[in-house]
PDB file of C-alpha atoms in Angstrom:
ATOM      1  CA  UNK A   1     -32.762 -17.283  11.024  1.00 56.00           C
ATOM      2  CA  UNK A   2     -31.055 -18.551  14.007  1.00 54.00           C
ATOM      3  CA  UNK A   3     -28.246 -16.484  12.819  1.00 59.00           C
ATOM      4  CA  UNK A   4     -30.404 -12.969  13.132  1.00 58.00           C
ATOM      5  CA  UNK A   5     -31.879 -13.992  16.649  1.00 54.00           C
ATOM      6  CA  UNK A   6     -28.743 -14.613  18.013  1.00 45.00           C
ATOM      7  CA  UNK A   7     -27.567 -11.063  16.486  1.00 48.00           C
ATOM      8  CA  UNK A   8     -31.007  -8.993  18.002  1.00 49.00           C
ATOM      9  CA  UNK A   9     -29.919 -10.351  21.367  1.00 45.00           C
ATOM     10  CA  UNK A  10     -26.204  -9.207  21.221  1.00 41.00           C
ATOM     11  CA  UNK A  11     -27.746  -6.062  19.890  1.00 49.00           C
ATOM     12  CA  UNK A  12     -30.786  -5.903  22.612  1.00 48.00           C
ATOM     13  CA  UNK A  13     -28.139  -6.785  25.410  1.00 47.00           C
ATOM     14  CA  UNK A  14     -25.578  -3.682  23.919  1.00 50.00           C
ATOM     15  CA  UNK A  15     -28.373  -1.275  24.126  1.00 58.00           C
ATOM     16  CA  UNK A  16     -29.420  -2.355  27.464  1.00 59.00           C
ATOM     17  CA  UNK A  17     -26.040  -2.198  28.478  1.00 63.00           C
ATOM     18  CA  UNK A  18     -25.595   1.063  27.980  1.00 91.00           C
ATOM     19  CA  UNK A  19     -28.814   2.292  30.122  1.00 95.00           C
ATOM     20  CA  UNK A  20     -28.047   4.433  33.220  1.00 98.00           C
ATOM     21  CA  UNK A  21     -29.340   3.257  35.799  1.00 98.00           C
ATOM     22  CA  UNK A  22     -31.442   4.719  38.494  1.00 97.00           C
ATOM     23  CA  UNK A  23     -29.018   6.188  40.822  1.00 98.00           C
ATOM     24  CA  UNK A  24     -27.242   7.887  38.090  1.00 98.00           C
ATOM     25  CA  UNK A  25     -30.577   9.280  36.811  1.00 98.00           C
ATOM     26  CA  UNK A  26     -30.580  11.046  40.403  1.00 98.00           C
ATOM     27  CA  UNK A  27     -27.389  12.393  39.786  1.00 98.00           C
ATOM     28  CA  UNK A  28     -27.920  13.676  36.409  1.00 98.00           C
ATOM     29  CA  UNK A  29     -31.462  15.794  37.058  1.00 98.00           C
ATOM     30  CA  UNK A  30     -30.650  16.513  40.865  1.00 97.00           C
ATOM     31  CA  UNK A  31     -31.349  20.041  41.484  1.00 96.00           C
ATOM     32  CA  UNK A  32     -31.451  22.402  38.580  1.00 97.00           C
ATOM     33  CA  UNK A  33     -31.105  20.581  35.371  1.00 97.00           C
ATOM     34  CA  UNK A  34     -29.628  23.461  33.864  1.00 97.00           C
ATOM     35  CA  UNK A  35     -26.463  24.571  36.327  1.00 98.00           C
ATOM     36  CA  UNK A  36     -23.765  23.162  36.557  1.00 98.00           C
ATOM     37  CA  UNK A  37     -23.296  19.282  38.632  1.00 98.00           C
ATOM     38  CA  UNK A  38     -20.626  19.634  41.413  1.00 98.00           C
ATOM     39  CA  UNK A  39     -16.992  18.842  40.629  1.00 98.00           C
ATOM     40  CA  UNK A  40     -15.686  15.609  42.403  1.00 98.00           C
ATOM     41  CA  UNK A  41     -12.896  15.491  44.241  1.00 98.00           C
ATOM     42  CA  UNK A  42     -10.074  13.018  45.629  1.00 98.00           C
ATOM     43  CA  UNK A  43     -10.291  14.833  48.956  1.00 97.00           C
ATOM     44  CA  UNK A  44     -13.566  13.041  49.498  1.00 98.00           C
ATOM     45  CA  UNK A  45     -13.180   9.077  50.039  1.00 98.00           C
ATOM     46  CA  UNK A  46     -16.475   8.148  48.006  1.00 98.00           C
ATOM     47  CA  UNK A  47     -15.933  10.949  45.143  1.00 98.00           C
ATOM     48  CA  UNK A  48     -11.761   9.497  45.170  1.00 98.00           C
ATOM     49  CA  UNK A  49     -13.285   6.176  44.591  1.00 98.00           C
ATOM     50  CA  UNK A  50     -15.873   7.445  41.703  1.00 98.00           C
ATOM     51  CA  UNK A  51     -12.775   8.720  40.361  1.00 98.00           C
ATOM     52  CA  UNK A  52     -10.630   5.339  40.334  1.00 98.00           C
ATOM     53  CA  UNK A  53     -13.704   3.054  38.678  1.00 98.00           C
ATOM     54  CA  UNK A  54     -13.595   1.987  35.334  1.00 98.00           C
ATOM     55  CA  UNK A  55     -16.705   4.165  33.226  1.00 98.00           C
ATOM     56  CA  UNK A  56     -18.685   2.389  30.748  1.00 98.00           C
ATOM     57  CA  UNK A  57     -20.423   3.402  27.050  1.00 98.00           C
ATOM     58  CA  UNK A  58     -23.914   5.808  27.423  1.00 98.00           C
ATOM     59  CA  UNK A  59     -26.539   5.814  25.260  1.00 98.00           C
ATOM     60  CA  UNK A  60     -26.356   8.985  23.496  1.00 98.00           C
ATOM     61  CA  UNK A  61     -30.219   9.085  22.262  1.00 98.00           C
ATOM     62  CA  UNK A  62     -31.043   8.805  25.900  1.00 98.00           C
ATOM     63  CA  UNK A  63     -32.562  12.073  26.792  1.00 98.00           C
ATOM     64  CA  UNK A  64     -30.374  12.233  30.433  1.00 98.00           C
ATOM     65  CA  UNK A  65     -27.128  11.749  28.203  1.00 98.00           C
ATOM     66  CA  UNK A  66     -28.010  15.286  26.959  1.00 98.00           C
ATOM     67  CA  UNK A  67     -28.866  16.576  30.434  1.00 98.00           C
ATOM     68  CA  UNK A  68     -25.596  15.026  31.384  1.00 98.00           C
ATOM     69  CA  UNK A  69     -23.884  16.690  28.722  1.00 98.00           C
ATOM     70  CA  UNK A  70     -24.901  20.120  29.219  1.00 98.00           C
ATOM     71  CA  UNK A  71     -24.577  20.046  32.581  1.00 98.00           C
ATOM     72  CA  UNK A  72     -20.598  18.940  32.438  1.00 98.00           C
ATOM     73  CA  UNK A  73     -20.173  21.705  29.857  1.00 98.00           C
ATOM     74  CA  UNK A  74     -21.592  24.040  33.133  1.00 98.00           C
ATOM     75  CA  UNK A  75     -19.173  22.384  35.599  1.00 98.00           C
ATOM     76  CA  UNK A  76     -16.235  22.914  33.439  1.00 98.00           C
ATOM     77  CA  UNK A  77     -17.392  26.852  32.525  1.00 98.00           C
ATOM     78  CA  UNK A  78     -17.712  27.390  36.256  1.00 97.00           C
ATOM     79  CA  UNK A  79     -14.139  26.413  36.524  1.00 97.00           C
ATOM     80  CA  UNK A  80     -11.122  29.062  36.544  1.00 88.00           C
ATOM     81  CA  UNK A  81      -8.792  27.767  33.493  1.00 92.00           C
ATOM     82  CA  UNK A  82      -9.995  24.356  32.974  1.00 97.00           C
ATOM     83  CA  UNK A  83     -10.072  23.427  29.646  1.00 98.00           C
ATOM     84  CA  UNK A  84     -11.487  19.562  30.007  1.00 98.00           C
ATOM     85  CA  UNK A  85     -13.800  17.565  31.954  1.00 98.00           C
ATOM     86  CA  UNK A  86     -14.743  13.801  32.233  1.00 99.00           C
ATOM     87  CA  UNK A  87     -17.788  12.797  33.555  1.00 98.00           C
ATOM     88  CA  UNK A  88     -16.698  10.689  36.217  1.00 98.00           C
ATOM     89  CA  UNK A  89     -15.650  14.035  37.711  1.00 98.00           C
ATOM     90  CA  UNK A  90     -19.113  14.709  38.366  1.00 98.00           C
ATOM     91  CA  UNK A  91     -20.172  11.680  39.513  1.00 98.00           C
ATOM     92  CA  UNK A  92     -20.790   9.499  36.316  1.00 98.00           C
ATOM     93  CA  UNK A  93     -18.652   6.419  35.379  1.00 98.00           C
ATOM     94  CA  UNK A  94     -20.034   6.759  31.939  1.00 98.00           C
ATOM     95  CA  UNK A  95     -17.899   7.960  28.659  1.00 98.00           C
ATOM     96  CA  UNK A  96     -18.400  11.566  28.480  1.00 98.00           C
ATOM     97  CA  UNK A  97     -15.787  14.253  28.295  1.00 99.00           C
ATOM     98  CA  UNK A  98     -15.839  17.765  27.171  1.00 98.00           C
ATOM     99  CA  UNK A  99     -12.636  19.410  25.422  1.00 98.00           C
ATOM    100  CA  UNK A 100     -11.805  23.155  24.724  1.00 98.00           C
ATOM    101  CA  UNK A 101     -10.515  22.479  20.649  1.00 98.00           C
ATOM    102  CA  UNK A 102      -7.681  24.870  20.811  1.00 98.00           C
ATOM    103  CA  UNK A 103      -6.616  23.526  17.175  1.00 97.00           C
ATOM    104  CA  UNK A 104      -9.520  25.737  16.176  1.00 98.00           C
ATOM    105  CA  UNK A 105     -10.646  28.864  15.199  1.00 97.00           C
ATOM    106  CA  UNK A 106     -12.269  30.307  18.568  1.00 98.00           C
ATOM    107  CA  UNK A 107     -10.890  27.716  20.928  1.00 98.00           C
ATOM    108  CA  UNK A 108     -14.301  26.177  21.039  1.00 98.00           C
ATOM    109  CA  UNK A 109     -15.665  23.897  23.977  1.00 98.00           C
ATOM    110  CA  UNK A 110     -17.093  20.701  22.200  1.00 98.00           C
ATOM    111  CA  UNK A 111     -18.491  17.238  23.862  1.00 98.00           C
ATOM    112  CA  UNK A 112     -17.504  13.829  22.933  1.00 98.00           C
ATOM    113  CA  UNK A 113     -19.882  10.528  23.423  1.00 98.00           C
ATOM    114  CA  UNK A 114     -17.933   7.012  23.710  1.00 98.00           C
ATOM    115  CA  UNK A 115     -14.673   8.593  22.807  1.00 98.00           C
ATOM    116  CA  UNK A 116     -11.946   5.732  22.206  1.00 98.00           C
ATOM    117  CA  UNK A 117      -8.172   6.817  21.065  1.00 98.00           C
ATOM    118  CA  UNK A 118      -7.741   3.840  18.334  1.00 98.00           C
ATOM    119  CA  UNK A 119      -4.006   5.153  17.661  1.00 98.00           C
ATOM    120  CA  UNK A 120      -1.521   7.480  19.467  1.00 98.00           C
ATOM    121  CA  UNK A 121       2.345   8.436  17.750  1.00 98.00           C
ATOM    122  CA  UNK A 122       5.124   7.261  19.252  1.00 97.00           C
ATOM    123  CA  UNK A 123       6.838  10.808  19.409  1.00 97.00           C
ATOM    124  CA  UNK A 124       6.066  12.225  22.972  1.00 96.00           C
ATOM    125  CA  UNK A 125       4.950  15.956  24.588  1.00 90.00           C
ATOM    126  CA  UNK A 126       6.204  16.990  27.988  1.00 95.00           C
ATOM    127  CA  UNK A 127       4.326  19.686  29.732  1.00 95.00           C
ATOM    128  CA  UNK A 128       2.531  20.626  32.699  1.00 95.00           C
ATOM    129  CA  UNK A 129      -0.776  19.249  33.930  1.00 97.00           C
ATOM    130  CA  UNK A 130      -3.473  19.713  36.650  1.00 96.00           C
ATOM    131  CA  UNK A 131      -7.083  18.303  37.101  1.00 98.00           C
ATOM    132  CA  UNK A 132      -9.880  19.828  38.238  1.00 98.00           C
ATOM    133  CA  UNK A 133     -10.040  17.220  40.752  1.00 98.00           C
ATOM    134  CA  UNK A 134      -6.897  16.693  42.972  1.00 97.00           C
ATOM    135  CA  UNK A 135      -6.509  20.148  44.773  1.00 94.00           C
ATOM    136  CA  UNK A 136      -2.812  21.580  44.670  1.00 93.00           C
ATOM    137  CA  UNK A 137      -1.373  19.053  42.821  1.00 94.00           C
ATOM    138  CA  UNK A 138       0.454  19.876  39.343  1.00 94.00           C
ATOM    139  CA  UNK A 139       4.050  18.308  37.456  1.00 95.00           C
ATOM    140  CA  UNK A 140       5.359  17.283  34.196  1.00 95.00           C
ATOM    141  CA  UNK A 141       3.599  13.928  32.207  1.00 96.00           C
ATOM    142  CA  UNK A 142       4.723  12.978  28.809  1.00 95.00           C
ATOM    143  CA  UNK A 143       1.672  12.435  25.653  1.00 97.00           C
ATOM    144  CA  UNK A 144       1.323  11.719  22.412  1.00 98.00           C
ATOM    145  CA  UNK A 145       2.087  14.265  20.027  1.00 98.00           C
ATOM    146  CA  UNK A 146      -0.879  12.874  17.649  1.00 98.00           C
ATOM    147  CA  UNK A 147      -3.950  10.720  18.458  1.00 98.00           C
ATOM    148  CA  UNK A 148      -6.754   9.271  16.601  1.00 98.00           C
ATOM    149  CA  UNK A 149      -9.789   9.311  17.850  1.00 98.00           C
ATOM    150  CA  UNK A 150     -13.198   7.429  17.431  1.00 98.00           C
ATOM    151  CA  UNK A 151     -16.680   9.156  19.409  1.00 98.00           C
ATOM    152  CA  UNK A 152     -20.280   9.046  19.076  1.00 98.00           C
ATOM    153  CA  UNK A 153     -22.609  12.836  19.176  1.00 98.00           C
ATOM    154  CA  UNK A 154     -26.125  12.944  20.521  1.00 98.00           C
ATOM    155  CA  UNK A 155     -27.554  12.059  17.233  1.00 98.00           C
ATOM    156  CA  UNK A 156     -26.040   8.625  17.537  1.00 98.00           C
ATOM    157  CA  UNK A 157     -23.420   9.505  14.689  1.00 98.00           C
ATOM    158  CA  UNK A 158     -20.323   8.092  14.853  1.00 98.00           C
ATOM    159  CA  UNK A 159     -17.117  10.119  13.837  1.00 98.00           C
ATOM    160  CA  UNK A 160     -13.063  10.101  13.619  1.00 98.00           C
ATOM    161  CA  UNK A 161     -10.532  12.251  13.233  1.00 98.00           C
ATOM    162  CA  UNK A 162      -6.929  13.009  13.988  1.00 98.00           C
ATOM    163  CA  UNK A 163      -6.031  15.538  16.767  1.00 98.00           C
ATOM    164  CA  UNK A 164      -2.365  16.597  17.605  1.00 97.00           C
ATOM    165  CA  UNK A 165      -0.503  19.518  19.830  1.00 96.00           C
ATOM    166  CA  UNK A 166      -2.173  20.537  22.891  1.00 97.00           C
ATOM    167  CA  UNK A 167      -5.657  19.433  22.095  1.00 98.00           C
ATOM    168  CA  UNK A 168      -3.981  15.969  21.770  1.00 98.00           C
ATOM    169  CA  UNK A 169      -2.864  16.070  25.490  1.00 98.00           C
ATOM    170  CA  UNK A 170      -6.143  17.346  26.630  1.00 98.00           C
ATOM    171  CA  UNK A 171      -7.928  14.185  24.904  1.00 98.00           C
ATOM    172  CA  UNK A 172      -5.747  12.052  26.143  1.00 98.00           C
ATOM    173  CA  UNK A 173      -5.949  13.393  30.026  1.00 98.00           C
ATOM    174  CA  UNK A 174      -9.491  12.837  30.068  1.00 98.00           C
ATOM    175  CA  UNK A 175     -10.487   9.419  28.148  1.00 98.00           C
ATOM    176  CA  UNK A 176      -7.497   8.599  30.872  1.00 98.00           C
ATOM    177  CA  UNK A 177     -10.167   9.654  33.410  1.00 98.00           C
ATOM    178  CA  UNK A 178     -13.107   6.856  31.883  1.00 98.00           C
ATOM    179  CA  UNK A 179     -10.357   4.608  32.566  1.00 98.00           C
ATOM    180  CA  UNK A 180     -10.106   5.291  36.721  1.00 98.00           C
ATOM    181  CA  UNK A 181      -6.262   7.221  35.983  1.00 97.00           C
ATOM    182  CA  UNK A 182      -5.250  10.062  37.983  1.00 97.00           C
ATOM    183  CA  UNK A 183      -2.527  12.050  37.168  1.00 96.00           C
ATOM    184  CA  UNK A 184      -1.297  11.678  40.687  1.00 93.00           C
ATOM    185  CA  UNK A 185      -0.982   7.999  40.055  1.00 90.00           C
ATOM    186  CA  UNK A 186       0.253   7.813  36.515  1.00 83.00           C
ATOM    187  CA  UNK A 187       3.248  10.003  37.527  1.00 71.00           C
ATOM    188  CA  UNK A 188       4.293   7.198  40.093  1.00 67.00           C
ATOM    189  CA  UNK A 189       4.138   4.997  36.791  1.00 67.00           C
ATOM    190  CA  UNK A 190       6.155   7.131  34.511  1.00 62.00           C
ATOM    191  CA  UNK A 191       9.155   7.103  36.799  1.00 63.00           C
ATOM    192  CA  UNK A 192      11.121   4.515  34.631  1.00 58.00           C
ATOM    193  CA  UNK A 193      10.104   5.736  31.248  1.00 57.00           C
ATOM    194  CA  UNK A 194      11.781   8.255  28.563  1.00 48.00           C
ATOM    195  CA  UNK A 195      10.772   9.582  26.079  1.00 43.00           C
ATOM    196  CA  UNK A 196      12.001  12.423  23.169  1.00 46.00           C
ATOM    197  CA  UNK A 197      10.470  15.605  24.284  1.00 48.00           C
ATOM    198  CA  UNK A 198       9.047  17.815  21.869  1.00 50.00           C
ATOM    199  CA  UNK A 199       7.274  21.069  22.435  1.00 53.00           C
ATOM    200  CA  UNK A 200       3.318  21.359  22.024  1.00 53.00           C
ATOM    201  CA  UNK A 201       1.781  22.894  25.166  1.00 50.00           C
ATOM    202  CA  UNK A 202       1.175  26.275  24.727  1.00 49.00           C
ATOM    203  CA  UNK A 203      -1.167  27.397  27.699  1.00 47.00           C
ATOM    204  CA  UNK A 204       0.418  28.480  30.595  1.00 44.00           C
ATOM    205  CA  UNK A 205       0.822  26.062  33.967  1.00 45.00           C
ATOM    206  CA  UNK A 206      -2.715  27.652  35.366  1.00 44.00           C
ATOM    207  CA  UNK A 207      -4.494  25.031  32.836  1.00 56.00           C
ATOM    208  CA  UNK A 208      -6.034  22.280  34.897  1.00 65.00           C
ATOM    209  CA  UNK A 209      -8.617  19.407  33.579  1.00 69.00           C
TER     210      UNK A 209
END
């Protein structure tokens, strides 16, 4: 008995970890629920520092995570090119991000809830990046050729699978955004590594996340 108490309050304290709280709430429904929520940017001191904090797991049966959701899949179609968005670049440290899944039929936009890469491959891509957040600013970062990745949909269903190529890279650009990493600063950190290139990206050098 003990046992199952002690387990309801590890699950009671998960749950209630994962609330948003009120000032996010604001954010999510502010204006009209159903256009797109403004795209943060570094130029801005308090939207740079949004950007740089560490996002935490959403409840995806909460009825704002789907507000939230469809309103990043707005922000992103309102972009020219982008092809990914994370929802700390709207103002939510919370583990969101939308991908365009160009290793399918239709290049289809699809949302991801608590996404967590539990593997990458050691083999490497080279190609060009941009974000939809740091104006003017593009160059060369090296990703995993293959990923495997773990996420939650709005049902509360929990799902895997492996992703490689470009799609890979675009994964792997914006879970780096729940983690507070900017391109701008991760090529500062790359300066002493090497790695085999190989050749995935097949967009052209417009593509931006």
């Amino acid at each position: 008995m003990k046992n199952i108490s002690f387990l309801f309050i590890l699950f009671t304290g998960f749950i209630n970890a994962q609330q948003l709280s009120s000032d996010e709430i604001s954010i999510i429904n502010q204006g009209d629920t159903n256009s797109a929520l403004p795209i943060y940017q570094t130029t801005d001191d308090h939207q740079h520092q949004t950007l740089l904090n560490l996002s935490t797991e959403i409840n995806p049966l909460d009825p704002n995570t789907t507000t939230l959701v469809k309103r990043m899949k707005e922000a992103l179609l309102s972009t020219n090119g982008g092809v990914g968005i994370a929802a700390p670049q709207v103002g939510i440290n919370r583990k969101v991000i939308w991908v365009q899944r160009f290793d399918k039929e239709g290049n289809p936009l699809e949302y991801f809830i608590n996404p967590v890469i539990i593997w990458r491959s050691e083999l490497q891509n080279l190609g060009p990046e941009g974000d939809l957040s740091i104006p003017d600013f593009r160059d060369q970062f090296y990703r995993s050729k293959v990923i495997q990745l773990e996420y939650t949909d709005l049902k509360g269903e929990k799902h895997s699978e492996m992703v490689e190529g470009f799609t890979a890279v675009i994964f792997q650009h914006e879970i780096d955004h729940l983690f507070g990493i900017l391109i701008s600063d991760k090529k500062e950190k790359e300066k002493n590594d090497s790695y085999k290139q190989v050749e995935a990206y097949k967009k052209s050098d417009s593509t931006t996340r």
